[in-house]
Amino acid sequence: MLSSMLQGVAGLVIEPYKGAKAKGVKGATLGVGKGILGLICKPIAGSIDLVTHTTRGIGNTPKSIYIGVKKIFKRKIKGIKVPYVYPSIRPYIPEEDEDIHGVCVGEDEEGKIY
């Protein structure tokens, strides 16, 4: 937009010079008209261009996000797999179990709790 404004201002000087060089005074007069017209039209065209590109960018944003997310999830993420260690299985020994439950069913002749 700024470049369009600068082109419009520069047109006030350049267009009369080009017209005077090509057709003399009549060309210079036409050049002033072109310069004034450019001073009005070029900033308007620049503003329209700004709105057009902004709208195009907003329209392309969902597609860009979709493509980016698709690329991220396309890569396989390898997780760390921790092996499960099963506890060792031992045979049941009642003498080791008597203090664990705290339940006394009875005693045998030797005084062992069962």
mmCIF file of N, CA and C in Angstrom:
data_model
loop_
_atom_site.group_PDB
_atom_site.id
_atom_site.type_symbol
_atom_site.label_atom_id
_atom_site.label_comp_id
_atom_site.label_asym_id
_atom_site.label_seq_id
_atom_site.Cartn_x
_atom_site.Cartn_y
_atom_site.Cartn_z
ATOM 1 N N MET A 1 0.833 -1.183 0.000
ATOM 2 C CA MET A 1 0.000 0.000 0.000
ATOM 3 C C MET A 1 0.881 1.251 0.000
ATOM 4 N N LEU A 2 1.956 1.220 0.774
ATOM 5 C CA LEU A 2 2.860 2.372 0.835
ATOM 6 C C LEU A 2 3.518 2.620 -0.518
ATOM 7 N N SER A 3 3.893 1.538 -1.194
ATOM 8 C CA SER A 3 4.522 1.711 -2.513
ATOM 9 C C SER A 3 3.538 2.310 -3.517
ATOM 10 N N SER A 4 2.258 1.963 -3.404
ATOM 11 C CA SER A 4 1.253 2.541 -4.309
ATOM 12 C C SER A 4 1.096 4.038 -4.060
ATOM 13 N N MET A 5 1.164 4.433 -2.793
ATOM 14 C CA MET A 5 1.065 5.865 -2.477
ATOM 15 C C MET A 5 2.280 6.625 -3.026
ATOM 16 N N LEU A 6 3.463 6.027 -2.875
ATOM 17 C CA LEU A 6 4.671 6.672 -3.391
ATOM 18 C C LEU A 6 4.644 6.761 -4.919
ATOM 19 N N GLN A 7 4.124 5.726 -5.568
ATOM 20 C CA GLN A 7 4.007 5.765 -7.024
ATOM 21 C C GLN A 7 3.031 6.857 -7.464
ATOM 22 N N GLY A 8 1.959 7.027 -6.675
ATOM 23 C CA GLY A 8 0.988 8.077 -7.006
ATOM 24 C C GLY A 8 1.595 9.462 -6.897
ATOM 25 N N VAL A 9 2.379 9.707 -5.836
ATOM 26 C CA VAL A 9 3.028 11.005 -5.661
ATOM 27 C C VAL A 9 4.103 11.205 -6.736
ATOM 28 N N ALA A 10 4.860 10.169 -7.020
ATOM 29 C CA ALA A 10 5.896 10.270 -8.049
ATOM 30 C C ALA A 10 5.284 10.513 -9.422
ATOM 31 N N GLY A 11 4.081 10.020 -9.630
ATOM 32 C CA GLY A 11 3.402 10.217 -10.916
ATOM 33 C C GLY A 11 3.099 11.678 -11.192
ATOM 34 N N LEU A 12 2.941 12.480 -10.141
ATOM 35 C CA LEU A 12 2.697 13.917 -10.348
ATOM 36 C C LEU A 12 3.885 14.596 -11.018
ATOM 37 N N VAL A 13 5.064 14.068 -10.808
ATOM 38 C CA VAL A 13 6.266 14.656 -11.396
ATOM 39 C C VAL A 13 6.634 13.943 -12.698
ATOM 40 N N ILE A 14 6.571 12.620 -12.684
ATOM 41 C CA ILE A 14 7.058 11.838 -13.822
ATOM 42 C C ILE A 14 6.144 11.961 -15.043
ATOM 43 N N GLU A 15 4.835 11.878 -14.844
ATOM 44 C CA GLU A 15 3.901 11.897 -15.990
ATOM 45 C C GLU A 15 3.945 13.217 -16.761
ATOM 46 N N PRO A 16 3.951 14.391 -16.107
ATOM 47 C CA PRO A 16 4.082 15.636 -16.901
ATOM 48 C C PRO A 16 5.417 15.714 -17.651
ATOM 49 N N TYR A 17 6.487 15.201 -17.033
ATOM 50 C CA TYR A 17 7.791 15.207 -17.696
ATOM 51 C C TYR A 17 7.773 14.332 -18.946
ATOM 52 N N LYS A 18 7.183 13.124 -18.814
ATOM 53 C CA LYS A 18 7.095 12.230 -19.984
ATOM 54 C C LYS A 18 6.243 12.864 -21.084
ATOM 55 N N GLY A 19 5.114 13.492 -20.698
ATOM 56 C CA GLY A 19 4.226 14.113 -21.685
ATOM 57 C C GLY A 19 4.890 15.292 -22.387
ATOM 58 N N ALA A 20 5.607 16.115 -21.616
ATOM 59 C CA ALA A 20 6.282 17.274 -22.208
ATOM 60 C C ALA A 20 7.379 16.836 -23.153
ATOM 61 N N LYS A 21 8.067 15.764 -22.807
ATOM 62 C CA LYS A 21 9.141 15.261 -23.653
ATOM 63 C C LYS A 21 8.594 14.708 -24.967
ATOM 64 N N ALA A 22 7.405 14.077 -24.888
ATOM 65 C CA ALA A 22 6.843 13.446 -26.082
ATOM 66 C C ALA A 22 6.075 14.443 -26.954
ATOM 67 N N LYS A 23 5.216 15.329 -26.355
ATOM 68 C CA LYS A 23 4.327 16.173 -27.166
ATOM 69 C C LYS A 23 4.357 17.652 -26.762
ATOM 70 N N GLY A 24 5.303 18.050 -26.006
ATOM 71 C CA GLY A 24 5.420 19.478 -25.655
ATOM 72 C C GLY A 24 4.447 19.874 -24.554
ATOM 73 N N VAL A 25 3.883 21.099 -24.729
ATOM 74 C CA VAL A 25 2.988 21.663 -23.705
ATOM 75 C C VAL A 25 1.704 20.852 -23.587
ATOM 76 N N LYS A 26 1.164 20.437 -24.713
ATOM 77 C CA LYS A 26 -0.068 19.629 -24.687
ATOM 78 C C LYS A 26 0.180 18.306 -23.947
ATOM 79 N N GLY A 27 1.319 17.682 -24.183
ATOM 80 C CA GLY A 27 1.667 16.434 -23.496
ATOM 81 C C GLY A 27 1.893 16.644 -22.011
ATOM 82 N N ALA A 28 2.454 17.820 -21.650
ATOM 83 C CA ALA A 28 2.672 18.132 -20.235
ATOM 84 C C ALA A 28 1.339 18.292 -19.525
ATOM 85 N N THR A 29 0.371 18.919 -20.207
ATOM 86 C CA THR A 29 -0.966 19.086 -19.615
ATOM 87 C C THR A 29 -1.632 17.733 -19.420
ATOM 88 N N LEU A 30 -1.532 16.869 -20.415
ATOM 89 C CA LEU A 30 -2.076 15.515 -20.269
ATOM 90 C C LEU A 30 -1.343 14.755 -19.156
ATOM 91 N N GLY A 31 -0.043 14.963 -19.035
ATOM 92 C CA GLY A 31 0.755 14.313 -17.988
ATOM 93 C C GLY A 31 0.322 14.741 -16.595
ATOM 94 N N VAL A 32 -0.030 16.028 -16.425
ATOM 95 C CA VAL A 32 -0.522 16.500 -15.120
ATOM 96 C C VAL A 32 -1.844 15.797 -14.788
ATOM 97 N N GLY A 33 -2.715 15.663 -15.798
ATOM 98 C CA GLY A 33 -3.994 14.955 -15.588
ATOM 99 C C GLY A 33 -3.765 13.504 -15.199
ATOM 100 N N LYS A 34 -2.841 12.845 -15.904
ATOM 101 C CA LYS A 34 -2.520 11.454 -15.566
ATOM 102 C C LYS A 34 -1.922 11.357 -14.157
ATOM 103 N N GLY A 35 -1.083 12.328 -13.797
ATOM 104 C CA GLY A 35 -0.463 12.316 -12.478
ATOM 105 C C GLY A 35 -1.488 12.466 -11.362
ATOM 106 N N ILE A 36 -2.435 13.395 -11.566
ATOM 107 C CA ILE A 36 -3.497 13.596 -10.565
ATOM 108 C C ILE A 36 -4.383 12.352 -10.474
ATOM 109 N N LEU A 37 -4.721 11.779 -11.619
ATOM 110 C CA LEU A 37 -5.529 10.556 -11.635
ATOM 111 C C LEU A 37 -4.782 9.412 -10.935
ATOM 112 N N GLY A 38 -3.481 9.306 -11.180
ATOM 113 C CA GLY A 38 -2.679 8.274 -10.526
ATOM 114 C C GLY A 38 -2.565 8.500 -9.028
ATOM 115 N N LEU A 39 -2.520 9.781 -8.616
ATOM 116 C CA LEU A 39 -2.448 10.113 -7.197
ATOM 117 C C LEU A 39 -3.697 9.642 -6.461
ATOM 118 N N ILE A 40 -4.811 9.636 -7.149
ATOM 119 C CA ILE A 40 -6.070 9.181 -6.541
ATOM 120 C C ILE A 40 -6.224 7.663 -6.658
ATOM 121 N N CYS A 41 -5.963 7.134 -7.850
ATOM 122 C CA CYS A 41 -6.259 5.723 -8.122
ATOM 123 C C CYS A 41 -5.249 4.742 -7.526
ATOM 124 N N LYS A 42 -3.974 5.092 -7.527
ATOM 125 C CA LYS A 42 -2.966 4.138 -7.065
ATOM 126 C C LYS A 42 -3.098 3.799 -5.578
ATOM 127 N N PRO A 43 -3.323 4.754 -4.670
ATOM 128 C CA PRO A 43 -3.548 4.362 -3.267
ATOM 129 C C PRO A 43 -4.811 3.516 -3.082
ATOM 130 N N ILE A 44 -5.851 3.818 -3.858
ATOM 131 C CA ILE A 44 -7.072 3.002 -3.777
ATOM 132 C C ILE A 44 -6.778 1.583 -4.244
ATOM 133 N N ALA A 45 -6.027 1.448 -5.335
ATOM 134 C CA ALA A 45 -5.665 0.119 -5.830
ATOM 135 C C ALA A 45 -4.792 -0.610 -4.805
ATOM 136 N N GLY A 46 -3.899 0.133 -4.147
ATOM 137 C CA GLY A 46 -3.068 -0.480 -3.116
ATOM 138 C C GLY A 46 -3.893 -0.962 -1.933
ATOM 139 N N SER A 47 -4.912 -0.208 -1.546
ATOM 140 C CA SER A 47 -5.792 -0.621 -0.446
ATOM 141 C C SER A 47 -6.582 -1.868 -0.819
ATOM 142 N N ILE A 48 -7.076 -1.890 -2.047
ATOM 143 C CA ILE A 48 -7.811 -3.072 -2.513
ATOM 144 C C ILE A 48 -6.879 -4.281 -2.544
ATOM 145 N N ASP A 49 -5.648 -4.070 -2.964
ATOM 146 C CA ASP A 49 -4.659 -5.149 -2.997
ATOM 147 C C ASP A 49 -4.368 -5.664 -1.586
ATOM 148 N N LEU A 50 -4.277 -4.750 -0.611
ATOM 149 C CA LEU A 50 -4.057 -5.134 0.781
ATOM 150 C C LEU A 50 -5.192 -6.019 1.292
ATOM 151 N N VAL A 51 -6.426 -5.599 1.023
ATOM 152 C CA VAL A 51 -7.589 -6.379 1.464
ATOM 153 C C VAL A 51 -7.623 -7.737 0.759
ATOM 154 N N THR A 52 -7.302 -7.749 -0.522
ATOM 155 C CA THR A 52 -7.313 -8.997 -1.287
ATOM 156 C C THR A 52 -6.306 -10.002 -0.740
ATOM 157 N N HIS A 53 -5.093 -9.550 -0.490
ATOM 158 C CA HIS A 53 -4.062 -10.467 0.011
ATOM 159 C C HIS A 53 -4.353 -10.917 1.440
ATOM 160 N N THR A 54 -4.907 -10.024 2.253
ATOM 161 C CA THR A 54 -5.275 -10.405 3.617
ATOM 162 C C THR A 54 -6.369 -11.466 3.599
ATOM 163 N N THR A 55 -7.379 -11.267 2.765
ATOM 164 C CA THR A 55 -8.467 -12.237 2.656
ATOM 165 C C THR A 55 -7.960 -13.574 2.125
ATOM 166 N N ARG A 56 -7.074 -13.532 1.159
ATOM 167 C CA ARG A 56 -6.498 -14.760 0.610
ATOM 168 C C ARG A 56 -5.702 -15.510 1.687
ATOM 169 N N GLY A 57 -4.956 -14.765 2.502
ATOM 170 C CA GLY A 57 -4.200 -15.382 3.585
ATOM 171 C C GLY A 57 -5.100 -16.027 4.618
ATOM 172 N N ILE A 58 -6.189 -15.343 4.965
ATOM 173 C CA ILE A 58 -7.153 -15.915 5.918
ATOM 174 C C ILE A 58 -7.782 -17.169 5.337
ATOM 175 N N GLY A 59 -8.078 -17.149 4.049
ATOM 176 C CA GLY A 59 -8.675 -18.321 3.400
ATOM 177 C C GLY A 59 -7.731 -19.510 3.334
ATOM 178 N N ASN A 60 -6.434 -19.241 3.216
ATOM 179 C CA ASN A 60 -5.462 -20.335 3.117
ATOM 180 C C ASN A 60 -5.001 -20.865 4.473
ATOM 181 N N THR A 61 -5.319 -20.165 5.550
ATOM 182 C CA THR A 61 -4.846 -20.568 6.873
ATOM 183 C C THR A 61 -5.328 -21.962 7.282
ATOM 184 N N PRO A 62 -6.624 -22.305 7.171
ATOM 185 C CA PRO A 62 -7.040 -23.658 7.571
ATOM 186 C C PRO A 62 -6.325 -24.758 6.782
ATOM 187 N N LYS A 63 -6.110 -24.534 5.504
ATOM 188 C CA LYS A 63 -5.408 -25.529 4.686
ATOM 189 C C LYS A 63 -3.967 -25.696 5.180
ATOM 190 N N SER A 64 -3.305 -24.583 5.490
ATOM 191 C CA SER A 64 -1.928 -24.651 5.982
ATOM 192 C C SER A 64 -1.853 -25.368 7.319
ATOM 193 N N ILE A 65 -2.802 -25.097 8.196
ATOM 194 C CA ILE A 65 -2.833 -25.764 9.497
ATOM 195 C C ILE A 65 -3.057 -27.258 9.301
ATOM 196 N N TYR A 66 -3.986 -27.627 8.428
ATOM 197 C CA TYR A 66 -4.277 -29.034 8.164
ATOM 198 C C TYR A 66 -3.038 -29.764 7.646
ATOM 199 N N ILE A 67 -2.332 -29.137 6.709
ATOM 200 C CA ILE A 67 -1.136 -29.761 6.141
ATOM 201 C C ILE A 67 -0.060 -29.910 7.217
ATOM 202 N N GLY A 68 0.118 -28.888 8.056
ATOM 203 C CA GLY A 68 1.118 -28.957 9.109
ATOM 204 C C GLY A 68 0.825 -30.036 10.126
ATOM 205 N N VAL A 69 -0.440 -30.124 10.550
ATOM 206 C CA VAL A 69 -0.818 -31.146 11.528
ATOM 207 C C VAL A 69 -0.680 -32.540 10.916
ATOM 208 N N LYS A 70 -1.037 -32.666 9.656
ATOM 209 C CA LYS A 70 -0.926 -33.957 8.972
ATOM 210 C C LYS A 70 0.537 -34.405 8.915
ATOM 211 N N LYS A 71 1.462 -33.474 8.662
ATOM 212 C CA LYS A 71 2.880 -33.816 8.629
ATOM 213 C C LYS A 71 3.377 -34.243 10.006
ATOM 214 N N ILE A 72 2.893 -33.580 11.034
ATOM 215 C CA ILE A 72 3.334 -33.913 12.395
ATOM 216 C C ILE A 72 2.890 -35.317 12.765
ATOM 217 N N PHE A 73 1.616 -35.642 12.512
ATOM 218 C CA PHE A 73 1.096 -36.937 12.919
ATOM 219 C C PHE A 73 1.439 -38.056 11.952
ATOM 220 N N LYS A 74 1.970 -37.713 10.779
ATOM 221 C CA LYS A 74 2.353 -38.737 9.827
ATOM 222 C C LYS A 74 3.605 -39.464 10.310
ATOM 223 N N ARG A 75 4.489 -38.714 10.998
ATOM 224 C CA ARG A 75 5.681 -39.338 11.553
ATOM 225 C C ARG A 75 5.276 -40.249 12.694
ATOM 226 N N LYS A 76 5.833 -41.422 12.720
ATOM 227 C CA LYS A 76 5.521 -42.363 13.787
ATOM 228 C C LYS A 76 6.326 -41.989 15.022
ATOM 229 N N ILE A 77 5.624 -41.879 16.115
ATOM 230 C CA ILE A 77 6.275 -41.559 17.373
ATOM 231 C C ILE A 77 6.501 -42.864 18.108
ATOM 232 N N LYS A 78 7.761 -43.194 18.337
ATOM 233 C CA LYS A 78 8.080 -44.434 19.026
ATOM 234 C C LYS A 78 8.057 -44.177 20.521
ATOM 235 N N GLY A 79 7.195 -44.892 21.210
ATOM 236 C CA GLY A 79 7.117 -44.762 22.653
ATOM 237 C C GLY A 79 8.072 -45.733 23.327
ATOM 238 N N ILE A 80 8.339 -45.472 24.556
ATOM 239 C CA ILE A 80 9.202 -46.354 25.322
ATOM 240 C C ILE A 80 8.333 -47.457 25.896
ATOM 241 N N LYS A 81 8.685 -48.690 25.611
ATOM 242 C CA LYS A 81 7.918 -49.825 26.092
ATOM 243 C C LYS A 81 8.667 -50.442 27.264
ATOM 244 N N VAL A 82 8.053 -50.350 28.429
ATOM 245 C CA VAL A 82 8.675 -50.896 29.628
ATOM 246 C C VAL A 82 8.203 -52.329 29.794
ATOM 247 N N PRO A 83 9.128 -53.276 29.865
ATOM 248 C CA PRO A 83 8.696 -54.675 30.022
ATOM 249 C C PRO A 83 8.122 -54.896 31.420
ATOM 250 N N TYR A 84 7.056 -55.683 31.475
ATOM 251 C CA TYR A 84 6.438 -56.010 32.762
ATOM 252 C C TYR A 84 7.180 -57.193 33.371
ATOM 253 N N VAL A 85 7.598 -57.012 34.594
ATOM 254 C CA VAL A 85 8.323 -58.076 35.292
ATOM 255 C C VAL A 85 7.336 -58.775 36.213
ATOM 256 N N TYR A 86 7.097 -60.038 35.935
ATOM 257 C CA TYR A 86 6.188 -60.813 36.766
ATOM 258 C C TYR A 86 6.898 -61.191 38.065
ATOM 259 N N PRO A 87 6.156 -61.144 39.171
ATOM 260 C CA PRO A 87 6.800 -61.553 40.421
ATOM 261 C C PRO A 87 7.095 -63.055 40.395
ATOM 262 N N SER A 88 8.129 -63.428 41.100
ATOM 263 C CA SER A 88 8.482 -64.853 41.110
ATOM 264 C C SER A 88 7.430 -65.649 41.882
ATOM 265 N N ILE A 89 7.123 -66.802 41.395
ATOM 266 C CA ILE A 89 6.116 -67.666 42.026
ATOM 267 C C ILE A 89 6.863 -68.726 42.838
ATOM 268 N N ARG A 90 6.501 -68.798 44.126
ATOM 269 C CA ARG A 90 7.150 -69.758 45.014
ATOM 270 C C ARG A 90 6.096 -70.703 45.569
ATOM 271 N N PRO A 91 6.524 -71.800 46.055
ATOM 272 C CA PRO A 91 5.554 -72.717 46.672
ATOM 273 C C PRO A 91 5.077 -72.141 48.012
ATOM 274 N N TYR A 92 3.855 -72.527 48.382
ATOM 275 C CA TYR A 92 3.269 -72.032 49.624
ATOM 276 C C TYR A 92 3.877 -72.757 50.820
ATOM 277 N N ILE A 93 4.360 -71.967 51.775
ATOM 278 C CA ILE A 93 4.918 -72.520 53.010
ATOM 279 C C ILE A 93 4.121 -71.927 54.162
ATOM 280 N N PRO A 94 3.339 -72.754 54.870
ATOM 281 C CA PRO A 94 2.459 -72.228 55.925
ATOM 282 C C PRO A 94 3.209 -71.528 57.047
ATOM 283 N N GLU A 95 4.403 -71.920 57.366
ATOM 284 C CA GLU A 95 5.137 -71.279 58.439
ATOM 285 C C GLU A 95 5.448 -69.816 58.137
ATOM 286 N N GLU A 96 5.665 -69.542 56.893
ATOM 287 C CA GLU A 96 5.941 -68.157 56.507
ATOM 288 C C GLU A 96 4.673 -67.314 56.485
ATOM 289 N N ASP A 97 3.546 -67.950 56.360
ATOM 290 C CA ASP A 97 2.279 -67.259 56.200
ATOM 291 C C ASP A 97 1.595 -66.955 57.527
ATOM 292 N N GLU A 98 2.013 -67.553 58.640
ATOM 293 C CA GLU A 98 1.252 -67.427 59.878
ATOM 294 C C GLU A 98 1.240 -66.004 60.420
ATOM 295 N N ASP A 99 2.298 -65.251 60.276
ATOM 296 C CA ASP A 99 2.321 -63.889 60.803
ATOM 297 C C ASP A 99 1.655 -62.890 59.859
ATOM 298 N N ILE A 100 1.489 -63.268 58.623
ATOM 299 C CA ILE A 100 0.941 -62.332 57.652
ATOM 300 C C ILE A 100 -0.539 -62.092 57.886
ATOM 301 N N HIS A 101 -1.332 -63.149 58.060
ATOM 302 C CA HIS A 101 -2.774 -62.987 58.171
ATOM 303 C C HIS A 101 -3.204 -62.615 59.585
ATOM 304 N N GLY A 102 -2.498 -63.063 60.571
ATOM 305 C CA GLY A 102 -2.873 -62.761 61.936
ATOM 306 C C GLY A 102 -4.084 -63.534 62.419
ATOM 307 N N VAL A 103 -4.470 -64.564 61.720
ATOM 308 C CA VAL A 103 -5.628 -65.374 62.099
ATOM 309 C C VAL A 103 -5.102 -66.680 62.675
ATOM 310 N N CYS A 104 -5.558 -66.979 63.826
ATOM 311 C CA CYS A 104 -5.113 -68.214 64.482
ATOM 312 C C CYS A 104 -6.257 -69.211 64.450
ATOM 313 N N VAL A 105 -6.062 -70.289 63.748
ATOM 314 C CA VAL A 105 -7.093 -71.322 63.666
ATOM 315 C C VAL A 105 -6.919 -72.317 64.808
ATOM 316 N N GLY A 106 -5.689 -72.608 65.105
ATOM 317 C CA GLY A 106 -5.432 -73.550 66.192
ATOM 318 C C GLY A 106 -3.957 -73.863 66.292
ATOM 319 N N GLU A 107 -3.619 -74.662 67.282
ATOM 320 C CA GLU A 107 -2.232 -75.059 67.461
ATOM 321 C C GLU A 107 -2.146 -76.573 67.403
ATOM 322 N N ASP A 108 -1.051 -77.058 66.911
ATOM 323 C CA ASP A 108 -0.851 -78.502 66.922
ATOM 324 C C ASP A 108 -0.070 -78.886 68.179
ATOM 325 N N GLU A 109 0.346 -80.162 68.300
ATOM 326 C CA GLU A 109 1.018 -80.647 69.496
ATOM 327 C C GLU A 109 2.366 -79.972 69.730
ATOM 328 N N GLU A 110 2.995 -79.567 68.687
ATOM 329 C CA GLU A 110 4.320 -78.937 68.836
ATOM 330 C C GLU A 110 4.234 -77.442 69.116
ATOM 331 N N GLY A 111 3.049 -76.874 69.129
ATOM 332 C CA GLY A 111 2.880 -75.449 69.404
ATOM 333 C C GLY A 111 2.878 -74.569 68.180
ATOM 334 N N LYS A 112 2.859 -75.194 67.015
ATOM 335 C CA LYS A 112 2.833 -74.404 65.791
ATOM 336 C C LYS A 112 1.398 -73.967 65.494
ATOM 337 N N ILE A 113 1.256 -72.746 65.112
ATOM 338 C CA ILE A 113 -0.068 -72.204 64.793
ATOM 339 C C ILE A 113 -0.393 -72.557 63.341
ATOM 340 N N TYR A 114 -1.615 -72.970 63.193
ATOM 341 C CA TYR A 114 -2.054 -73.247 61.823
ATOM 342 C C TYR A 114 -3.381 -72.618 61.564
#
